Coordinates of C-alpha atoms in Angstrom, one line a residue:
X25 CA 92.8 86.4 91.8
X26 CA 92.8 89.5 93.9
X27 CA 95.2 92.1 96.3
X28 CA 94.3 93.3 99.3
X29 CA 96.0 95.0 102.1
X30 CA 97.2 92.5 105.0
X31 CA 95.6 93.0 108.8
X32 CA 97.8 92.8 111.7
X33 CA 95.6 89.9 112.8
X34 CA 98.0 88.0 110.2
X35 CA 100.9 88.9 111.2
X36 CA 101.7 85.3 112.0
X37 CA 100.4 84.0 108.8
X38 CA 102.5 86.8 106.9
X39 CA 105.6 86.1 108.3
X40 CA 104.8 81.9 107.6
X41 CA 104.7 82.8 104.1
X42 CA 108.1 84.8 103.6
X43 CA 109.8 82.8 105.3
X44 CA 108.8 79.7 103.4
X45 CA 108.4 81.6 100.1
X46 CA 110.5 82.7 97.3
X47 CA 112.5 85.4 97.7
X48 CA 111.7 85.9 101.6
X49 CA 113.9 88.2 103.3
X50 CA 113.9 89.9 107.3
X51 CA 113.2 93.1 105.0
X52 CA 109.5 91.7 104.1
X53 CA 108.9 90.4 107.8
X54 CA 105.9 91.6 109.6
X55 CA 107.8 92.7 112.3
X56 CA 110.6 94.9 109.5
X57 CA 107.2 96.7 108.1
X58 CA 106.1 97.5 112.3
X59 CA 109.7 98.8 112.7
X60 CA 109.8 101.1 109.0
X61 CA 106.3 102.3 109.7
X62 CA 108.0 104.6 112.6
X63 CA 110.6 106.0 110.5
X64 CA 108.9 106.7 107.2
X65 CA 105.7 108.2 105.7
X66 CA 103.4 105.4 104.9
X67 CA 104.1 101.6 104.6
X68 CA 101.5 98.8 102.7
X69 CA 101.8 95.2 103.2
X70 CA 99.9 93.6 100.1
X71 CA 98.8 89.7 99.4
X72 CA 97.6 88.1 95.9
X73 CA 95.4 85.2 96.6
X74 CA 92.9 83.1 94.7
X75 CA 90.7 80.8 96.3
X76 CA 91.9 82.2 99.9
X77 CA 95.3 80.9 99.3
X78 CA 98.0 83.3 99.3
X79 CA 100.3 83.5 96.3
X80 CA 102.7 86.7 97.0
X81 CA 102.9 89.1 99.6
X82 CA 104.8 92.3 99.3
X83 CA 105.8 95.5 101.6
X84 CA 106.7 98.5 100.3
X85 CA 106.8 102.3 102.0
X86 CA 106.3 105.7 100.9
X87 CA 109.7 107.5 101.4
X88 CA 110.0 111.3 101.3
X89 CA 112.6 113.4 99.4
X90 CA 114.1 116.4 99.5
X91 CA 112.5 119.7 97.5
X92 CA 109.0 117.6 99.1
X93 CA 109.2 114.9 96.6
X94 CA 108.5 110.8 97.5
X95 CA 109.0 107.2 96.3
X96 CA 107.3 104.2 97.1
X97 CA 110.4 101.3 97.7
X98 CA 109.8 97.7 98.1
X99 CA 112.9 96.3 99.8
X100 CA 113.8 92.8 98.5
X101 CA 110.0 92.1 97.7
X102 CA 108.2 90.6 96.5
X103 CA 107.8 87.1 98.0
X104 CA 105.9 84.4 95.9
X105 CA 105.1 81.1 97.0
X106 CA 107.2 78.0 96.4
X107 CA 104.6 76.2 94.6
X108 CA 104.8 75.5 90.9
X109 CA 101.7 76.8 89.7
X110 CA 102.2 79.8 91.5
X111 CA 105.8 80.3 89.9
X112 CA 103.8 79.9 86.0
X113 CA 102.1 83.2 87.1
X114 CA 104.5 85.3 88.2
X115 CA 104.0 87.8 85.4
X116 CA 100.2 88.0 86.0
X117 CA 100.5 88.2 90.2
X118 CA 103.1 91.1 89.5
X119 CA 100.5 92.5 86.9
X120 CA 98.3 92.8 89.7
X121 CA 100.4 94.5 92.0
X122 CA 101.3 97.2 89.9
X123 CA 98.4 98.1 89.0
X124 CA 97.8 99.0 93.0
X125 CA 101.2 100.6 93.2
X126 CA 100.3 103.0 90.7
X127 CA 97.5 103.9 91.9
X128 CA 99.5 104.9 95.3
X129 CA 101.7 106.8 93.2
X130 CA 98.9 108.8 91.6
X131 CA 97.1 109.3 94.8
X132 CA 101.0 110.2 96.6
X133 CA 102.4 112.1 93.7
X134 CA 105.2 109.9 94.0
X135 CA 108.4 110.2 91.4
X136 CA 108.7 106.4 91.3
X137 CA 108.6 102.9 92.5
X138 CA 111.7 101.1 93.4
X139 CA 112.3 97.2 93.6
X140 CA 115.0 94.9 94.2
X141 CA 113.9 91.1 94.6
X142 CA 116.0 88.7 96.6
X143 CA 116.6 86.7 93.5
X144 CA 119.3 85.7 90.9
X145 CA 117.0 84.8 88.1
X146 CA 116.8 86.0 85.0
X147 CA 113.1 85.5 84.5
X148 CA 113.0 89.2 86.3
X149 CA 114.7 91.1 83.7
X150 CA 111.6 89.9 81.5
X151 CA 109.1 90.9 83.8
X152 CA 110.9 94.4 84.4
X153 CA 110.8 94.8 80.4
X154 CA 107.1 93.7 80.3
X155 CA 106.4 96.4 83.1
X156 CA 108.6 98.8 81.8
X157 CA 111.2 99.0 84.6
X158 CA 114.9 100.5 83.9
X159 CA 117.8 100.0 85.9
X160 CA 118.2 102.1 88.6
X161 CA 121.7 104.0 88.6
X162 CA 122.4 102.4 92.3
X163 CA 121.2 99.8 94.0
X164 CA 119.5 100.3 97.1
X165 CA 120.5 96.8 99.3
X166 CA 123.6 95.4 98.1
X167 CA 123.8 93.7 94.5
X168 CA 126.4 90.9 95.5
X169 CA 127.3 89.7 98.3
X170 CA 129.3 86.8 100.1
X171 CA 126.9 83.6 102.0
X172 CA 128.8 81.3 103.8
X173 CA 127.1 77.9 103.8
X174 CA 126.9 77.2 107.7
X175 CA 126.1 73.7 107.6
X176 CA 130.0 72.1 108.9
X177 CA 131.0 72.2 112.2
X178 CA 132.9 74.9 113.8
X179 CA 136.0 73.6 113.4
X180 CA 135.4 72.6 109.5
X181 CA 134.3 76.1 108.9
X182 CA 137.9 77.5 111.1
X183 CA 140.3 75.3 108.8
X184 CA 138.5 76.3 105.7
X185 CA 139.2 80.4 106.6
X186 CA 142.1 82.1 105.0
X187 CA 145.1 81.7 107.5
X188 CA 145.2 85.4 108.3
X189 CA 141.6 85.5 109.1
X190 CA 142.7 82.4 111.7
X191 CA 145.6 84.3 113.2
X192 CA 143.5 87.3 113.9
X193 CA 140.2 85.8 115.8
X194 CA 143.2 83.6 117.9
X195 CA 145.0 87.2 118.2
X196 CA 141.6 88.5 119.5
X197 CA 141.3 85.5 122.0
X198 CA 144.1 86.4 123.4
X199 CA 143.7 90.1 123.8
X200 CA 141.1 88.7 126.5
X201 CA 138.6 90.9 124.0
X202 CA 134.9 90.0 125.8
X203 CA 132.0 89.6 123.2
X204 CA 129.0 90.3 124.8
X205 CA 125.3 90.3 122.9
X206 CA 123.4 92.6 124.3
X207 CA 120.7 95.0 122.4
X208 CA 120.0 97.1 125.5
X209 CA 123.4 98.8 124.5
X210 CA 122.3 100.8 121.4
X211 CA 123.7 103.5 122.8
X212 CA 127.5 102.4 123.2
X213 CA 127.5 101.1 119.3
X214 CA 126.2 104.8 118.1
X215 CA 129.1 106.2 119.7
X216 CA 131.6 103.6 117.5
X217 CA 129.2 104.2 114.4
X218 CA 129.8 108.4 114.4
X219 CA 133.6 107.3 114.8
X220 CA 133.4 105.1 111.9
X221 CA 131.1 107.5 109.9
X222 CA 133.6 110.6 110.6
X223 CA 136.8 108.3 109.4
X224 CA 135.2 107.0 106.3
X225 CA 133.3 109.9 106.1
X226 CA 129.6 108.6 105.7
X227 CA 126.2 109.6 106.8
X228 CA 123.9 107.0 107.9
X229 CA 120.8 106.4 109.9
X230 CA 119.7 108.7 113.5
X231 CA 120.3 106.7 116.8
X232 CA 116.8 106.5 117.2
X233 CA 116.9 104.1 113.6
X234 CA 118.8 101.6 115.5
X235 CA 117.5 102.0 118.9
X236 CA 114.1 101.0 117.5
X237 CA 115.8 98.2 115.5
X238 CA 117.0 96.5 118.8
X239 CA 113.6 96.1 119.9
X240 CA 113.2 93.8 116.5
X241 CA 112.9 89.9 118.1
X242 CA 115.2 89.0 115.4
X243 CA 118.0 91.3 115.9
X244 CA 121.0 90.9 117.9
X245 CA 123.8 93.5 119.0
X246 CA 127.2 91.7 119.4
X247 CA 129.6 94.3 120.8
X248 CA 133.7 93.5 121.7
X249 CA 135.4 95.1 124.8
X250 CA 138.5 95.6 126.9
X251 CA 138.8 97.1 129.9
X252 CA 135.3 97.4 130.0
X253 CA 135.9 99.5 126.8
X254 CA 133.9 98.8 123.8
X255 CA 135.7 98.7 121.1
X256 CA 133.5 97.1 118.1
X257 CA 130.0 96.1 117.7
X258 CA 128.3 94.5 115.1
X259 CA 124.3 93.8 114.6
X260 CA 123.4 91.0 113.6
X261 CA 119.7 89.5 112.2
X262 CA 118.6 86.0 112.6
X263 CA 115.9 85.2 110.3
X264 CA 114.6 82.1 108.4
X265 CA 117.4 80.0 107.8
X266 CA 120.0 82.8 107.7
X267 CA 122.3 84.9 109.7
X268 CA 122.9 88.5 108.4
X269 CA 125.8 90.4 108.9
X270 CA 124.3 94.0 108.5
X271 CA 126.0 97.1 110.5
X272 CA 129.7 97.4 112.2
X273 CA 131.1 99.9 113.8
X274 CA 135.0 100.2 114.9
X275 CA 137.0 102.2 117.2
X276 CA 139.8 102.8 115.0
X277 CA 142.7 103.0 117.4
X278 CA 141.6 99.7 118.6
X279 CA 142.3 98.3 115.2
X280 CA 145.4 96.0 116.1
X281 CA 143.5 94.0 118.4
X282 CA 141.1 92.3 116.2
X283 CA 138.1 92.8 117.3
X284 CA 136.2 92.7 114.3
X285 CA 137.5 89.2 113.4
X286 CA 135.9 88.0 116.7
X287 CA 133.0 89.4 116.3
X288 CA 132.4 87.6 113.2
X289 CA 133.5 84.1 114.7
X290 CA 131.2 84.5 117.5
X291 CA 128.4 85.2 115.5
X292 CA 128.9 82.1 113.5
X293 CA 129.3 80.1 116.4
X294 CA 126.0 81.5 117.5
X295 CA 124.3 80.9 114.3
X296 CA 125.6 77.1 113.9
X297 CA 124.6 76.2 117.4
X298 CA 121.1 77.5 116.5
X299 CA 121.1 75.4 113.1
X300 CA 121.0 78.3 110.9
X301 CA 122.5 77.4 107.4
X302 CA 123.7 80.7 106.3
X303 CA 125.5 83.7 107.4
X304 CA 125.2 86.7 104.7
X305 CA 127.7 89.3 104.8
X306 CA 125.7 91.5 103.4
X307 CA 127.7 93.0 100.4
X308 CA 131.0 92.2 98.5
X309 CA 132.7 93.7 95.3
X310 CA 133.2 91.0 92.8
X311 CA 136.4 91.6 90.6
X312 CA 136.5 94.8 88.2
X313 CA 133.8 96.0 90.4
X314 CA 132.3 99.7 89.5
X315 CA 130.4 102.7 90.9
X316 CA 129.3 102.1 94.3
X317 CA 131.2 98.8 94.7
X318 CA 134.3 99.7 93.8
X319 CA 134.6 101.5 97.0
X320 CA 134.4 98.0 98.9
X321 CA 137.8 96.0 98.0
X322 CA 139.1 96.9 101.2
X323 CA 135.8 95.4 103.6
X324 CA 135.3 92.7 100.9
X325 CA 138.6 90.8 101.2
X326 CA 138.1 91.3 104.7
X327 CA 134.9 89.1 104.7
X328 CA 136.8 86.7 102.1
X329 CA 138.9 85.7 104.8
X330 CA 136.1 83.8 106.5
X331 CA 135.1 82.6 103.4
X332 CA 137.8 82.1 100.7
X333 CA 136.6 79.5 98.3
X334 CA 132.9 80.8 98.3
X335 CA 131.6 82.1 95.3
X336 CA 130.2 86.0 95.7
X337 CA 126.1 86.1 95.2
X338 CA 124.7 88.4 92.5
X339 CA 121.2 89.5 92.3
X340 CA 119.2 91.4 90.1
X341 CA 119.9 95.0 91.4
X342 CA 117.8 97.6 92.4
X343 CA 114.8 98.5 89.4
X344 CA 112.9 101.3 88.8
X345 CA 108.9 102.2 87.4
X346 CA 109.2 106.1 86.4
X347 CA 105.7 107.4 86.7
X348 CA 106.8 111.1 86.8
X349 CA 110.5 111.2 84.8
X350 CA 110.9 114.7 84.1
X351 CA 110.4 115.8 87.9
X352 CA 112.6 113.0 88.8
X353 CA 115.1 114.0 85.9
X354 CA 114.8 117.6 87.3
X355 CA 115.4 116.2 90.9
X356 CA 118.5 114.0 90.8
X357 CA 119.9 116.4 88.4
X358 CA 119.5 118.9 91.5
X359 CA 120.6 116.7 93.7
X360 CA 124.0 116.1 91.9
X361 CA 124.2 119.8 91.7
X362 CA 124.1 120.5 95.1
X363 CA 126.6 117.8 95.8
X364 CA 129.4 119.3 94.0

């Protein structure tokens, strides 16, 4: 059993295996590590194999701090294959890719390594101890979230919403809102993302984050107008067998048309026609939520209303390997500071 680092002759291959594997997400896609390598420091795409078979592939970047510190982050990695023999050595495939991580983070100087795998099982928390990972204080990609199962027809999954939800995509309709799908428009949803940043006031990614991101064969910009006004946009991935839900943006005096709700309805339309069997929402506070999450009651029973009787998703959460602790100690202890 050996790691090595991946070629872009197998690309192809690569993206065969997450999306058949365990735990394969768009954010360890060939194509997600092309788009990353633009926007941060250094990325490495790994695979474990024996015999020439591949066993787990991972991507992970080198992300750069403030006060010229780093991290190396693996986002929802990383992805084993489904066979059986494969899942018996779990512990000793991640053995071996630590020990190549940490070598990155001696040669980087990096603070830490970051993971958060696309996974409910509790099989992690016993390879995180055996490692000697510790919670990190927030999760990086959402913890819990809301999947709709896709497979009913259009009108199954209408009846099944919450009868608000219904009343608001018909309210849309007849608005006359147009929903167009077009990525070429990454300019017009920046404009409604700094509107929605300054109201709920949040910081986010550049416009040249998401104009790169529409370039991505899997990504899809959905944006509702009037008047040949936009007035909501939403971008939407289409990988594997799911549909993702990740970024909206809203123009708020818009609000009592409902564009938002038929934004959503379109994309599921979308995503049933093209036989995908899930559609993520990409976050949502379960009940007595806390720190980050408690801030999302108000967008989560928004997404309940397509979605009522489904039950919210937990994963693992976001991990941590300290290789340096007292210069990260030092740093977020700084960083809090500065926030006050």
């Amino acid at each position: 059993m050996n790691i090595r680092e991946v070629t872009v002759e197998e690309k192809v291959k690569w993206n065969e295996f997450v999306d058949h594997g365990v735990g394969g997400s768009f954010l360890q896609t060939f194509e997600w590590s092309e788009f990353m390598s633009a926007h941060k420091e250094k990325i490495y795409r790994f695979v474990v194999e024996e015999e020439n078979e591949w066993l787990s592939v991972i991507f992970l970047y080198k992300s750069r701090l403030k006060m010229k510190q780093s991290i190396l982050y693996a986002p929802r990695g990383p992805v084993f294959s489904s066979k059986s023999k494969v899942q018996s050595l779990k512990s000793k495939v991640f053995e071996l890719i630590m020990q190549r991580i940490e070598e990155i983070a001696g040669e980087e100087g990096c603070l830490m390594f970051q993971i958060d795998p696309l996974s409910s099982s509790k099989e992690w928390f016993e390879i995180f101890d055996k490692f000697g990972f510790i919670k990190s204080e927030m999760d990086v990609q959402p913890k819990h979230t809301l999947i709709l199962d896709l497979r009913k027809s259009p009108e199954e999954l209408l009846k099944a919403m919450h009868p608000k939800t219904r009343y608001n995509i018909h309210l849309a309709e007849k608005k006359n809102i147009e929903i167009e799908v077009d990525n070429r428009k990454a300019d017009e949803f920046y404009k409604l993302l700094e509107k929605t940043m300054e109201r709920q006031q949040i910081s986010m990614f550049n416009k040249k984050y998401f104009q790169d991101m529409m370039k991505l064969p899997f990504v899809q910009l959905y944006l509702a107008k009037i008047d040949w006004q936009y007035i909501a946009a939403n971008i939407m991935i289409f990988c594997g067998d799911t549909a993702t839900y990740l970024f909206g943006a809203t123009d708020y005096e818009a609000r009592g048309l409902r564009a938002p709700f038929l934004l959503q309805w379109k994309a599921m339309q979308d995503a049933t026609a093209a036989n995908f069997k899930f559609y993520d929402f990409w976050g949502a506070a379960p009940p007595g939520a806390t720190g980050r999450e408690s801030g999302w009651s108000g967008f989560t029973q928004f997404k309940m209303g397509f979605a009522p009787k489904a039950e919210i998703t937990e994963y693992v959460g976001t991990y941590e390997k300290q290789f340096q602790p007292v210069k990260l100690g030092v740093y977020r202890f700084l960083q809090k500071f500065y926030r006050r």
